[in-house]
């Protein structure tokens, strides 16, 4: 009876890959925070070339994070490693090339603490892009 074409196929539960619910919660929270931050950044009167470069980098990095979290192949793994390096590099350089006052009148200690917290919150996203760039990531199995 195993060769009966009218029977529904049996799926092996080990072949279905899923990320934990925490990755999905992180994805939506980090995008909410980043989206609000990007909107406020782009509406600032001193917006310049640095922000216009940062916006598409952020959008593409968000697409990579989506691909990692929901195990969807998007383009090629090597692209995501190059994007990750570019994204981290530009994020570091951004503080020095932007015309927008990043401290928002906080003072040095407050600015350094808020910057450290934002980098710590972003670390899982950077890890996700790195893991997504690995050829053995589940997203690339059927691609």
Short mmCIF file of C-alpha atoms in Angstrom, two decimals, residues 6-137:
data_model
loop_
_atom_site.label_atom_id
_atom_site.label_comp_id
_atom_site.label_asym_id
_atom_site.label_seq_id
_atom_site.Cartn_x
_atom_site.Cartn_y
_atom_site.Cartn_z
CA UNK A 6 -3.94 8.50 -3.60
CA UNK A 7 -2.39 8.53 -0.14
CA UNK A 8 -1.07 11.81 1.16
CA UNK A 9 2.69 11.88 1.52
CA UNK A 10 4.19 11.34 4.94
CA UNK A 11 6.42 14.17 6.02
CA UNK A 12 9.42 13.50 8.16
CA UNK A 13 9.27 16.04 11.00
CA UNK A 14 13.07 16.25 11.07
CA UNK A 15 13.10 17.67 7.52
CA UNK A 16 11.05 20.71 8.55
CA UNK A 17 13.38 23.32 9.98
CA UNK A 18 12.14 26.13 12.23
CA UNK A 19 13.74 28.87 14.28
CA UNK A 20 12.60 29.41 17.84
CA UNK A 21 9.81 31.82 18.63
CA UNK A 22 12.40 34.07 20.32
CA UNK A 23 14.09 34.75 16.99
CA UNK A 24 10.76 35.80 15.53
CA UNK A 25 10.01 38.05 18.51
CA UNK A 26 13.51 39.55 18.23
CA UNK A 27 13.01 40.10 14.48
CA UNK A 28 9.81 42.08 14.97
CA UNK A 29 11.08 44.06 17.98
CA UNK A 30 14.42 45.00 16.41
CA UNK A 31 12.66 46.05 13.21
CA UNK A 32 10.15 48.14 15.13
CA UNK A 33 12.94 49.90 17.04
CA UNK A 34 15.12 50.27 13.95
CA UNK A 35 12.23 51.49 11.83
CA UNK A 36 11.31 54.17 14.35
CA UNK A 37 14.97 55.15 14.61
CA UNK A 38 15.36 55.29 10.85
CA UNK A 39 12.21 57.42 10.47
CA UNK A 40 13.46 59.88 13.06
CA UNK A 41 16.89 59.91 11.44
CA UNK A 42 15.53 60.57 7.96
CA UNK A 43 13.26 63.36 9.21
CA UNK A 44 16.12 65.23 10.90
CA UNK A 45 17.01 68.58 9.28
CA UNK A 46 20.72 67.65 9.05
CA UNK A 47 20.12 64.42 7.14
CA UNK A 48 22.90 63.85 4.60
CA UNK A 49 24.72 61.37 2.43
CA UNK A 50 25.61 59.16 5.42
CA UNK A 51 21.92 58.54 6.15
CA UNK A 52 21.13 57.95 2.47
CA UNK A 53 23.83 55.24 2.41
CA UNK A 54 22.74 53.80 5.76
CA UNK A 55 19.05 53.39 4.75
CA UNK A 56 19.54 50.86 1.90
CA UNK A 57 22.16 48.98 3.92
CA UNK A 58 19.67 48.66 6.77
CA UNK A 59 16.89 47.50 4.41
CA UNK A 60 19.08 44.81 2.84
CA UNK A 61 20.37 43.69 6.25
CA UNK A 62 16.76 43.42 7.40
CA UNK A 63 16.03 41.19 4.42
CA UNK A 64 18.95 38.95 5.47
CA UNK A 65 17.67 38.82 9.03
CA UNK A 66 14.26 37.83 7.66
CA UNK A 67 15.86 35.07 5.58
CA UNK A 68 17.67 33.75 8.64
CA UNK A 69 14.70 33.88 11.02
CA UNK A 70 12.18 32.36 8.62
CA UNK A 71 14.69 30.05 6.87
CA UNK A 72 14.15 31.51 3.41
CA UNK A 73 16.97 31.55 0.85
CA UNK A 74 17.58 35.07 -0.42
CA UNK A 75 20.30 35.47 -3.05
CA UNK A 76 23.64 33.79 -2.11
CA UNK A 77 25.41 33.04 1.19
CA UNK A 78 28.63 34.81 0.16
CA UNK A 79 26.68 38.02 -0.44
CA UNK A 80 25.46 38.05 3.17
CA UNK A 81 28.98 37.77 4.59
CA UNK A 82 30.12 40.70 2.44
CA UNK A 83 27.05 42.67 3.46
CA UNK A 84 27.67 41.92 7.15
CA UNK A 85 31.25 43.20 6.94
CA UNK A 86 30.11 46.31 5.05
CA UNK A 87 27.21 46.90 7.45
CA UNK A 88 29.33 46.65 10.60
CA UNK A 89 32.08 48.77 9.04
CA UNK A 90 29.68 51.47 7.96
CA UNK A 91 27.92 51.39 11.33
CA UNK A 92 31.25 52.15 12.99
CA UNK A 93 32.24 54.85 10.52
CA UNK A 94 28.76 56.40 10.63
CA UNK A 95 29.42 58.09 13.98
CA UNK A 96 32.26 60.07 12.40
CA UNK A 97 30.69 61.04 9.06
CA UNK A 98 27.14 62.00 10.00
CA UNK A 99 26.15 65.62 10.46
CA UNK A 100 23.41 64.66 12.93
CA UNK A 101 24.21 65.13 16.62
CA UNK A 102 24.16 61.53 17.87
CA UNK A 103 24.46 62.48 21.53
CA UNK A 104 21.16 64.42 21.46
CA UNK A 105 22.45 66.60 24.33
CA UNK A 106 22.91 63.56 26.62
CA UNK A 107 26.44 64.12 27.77
CA UNK A 108 29.38 61.82 27.21
CA UNK A 109 28.52 59.09 29.74
CA UNK A 110 24.89 58.84 28.62
CA UNK A 111 25.92 58.77 24.97
CA UNK A 112 28.46 55.97 25.52
CA UNK A 113 25.99 53.92 27.56
CA UNK A 114 23.19 54.29 24.98
CA UNK A 115 25.63 53.44 22.17
CA UNK A 116 26.82 50.33 24.03
CA UNK A 117 23.24 49.24 24.70
CA UNK A 118 22.30 49.69 21.04
CA UNK A 119 25.29 47.60 19.92
CA UNK A 120 24.44 44.89 22.47
CA UNK A 121 20.84 44.81 21.23
CA UNK A 122 22.15 44.51 17.66
CA UNK A 123 24.56 41.65 18.36
CA UNK A 124 21.99 38.89 17.72
CA UNK A 125 21.19 40.46 14.33
CA UNK A 126 24.88 40.52 13.42
CA UNK A 127 25.19 36.90 14.51
CA UNK A 128 22.10 36.01 12.45
CA UNK A 129 23.60 37.58 9.33
CA UNK A 130 26.85 35.71 9.96
CA UNK A 131 25.03 32.40 10.47
CA UNK A 132 22.92 33.10 7.38
CA UNK A 133 26.08 33.59 5.33
CA UNK A 134 27.30 30.07 6.15
CA UNK A 135 26.65 27.58 3.33
CA UNK A 136 25.50 24.95 5.83
CA UNK A 137 22.62 27.16 7.05
#
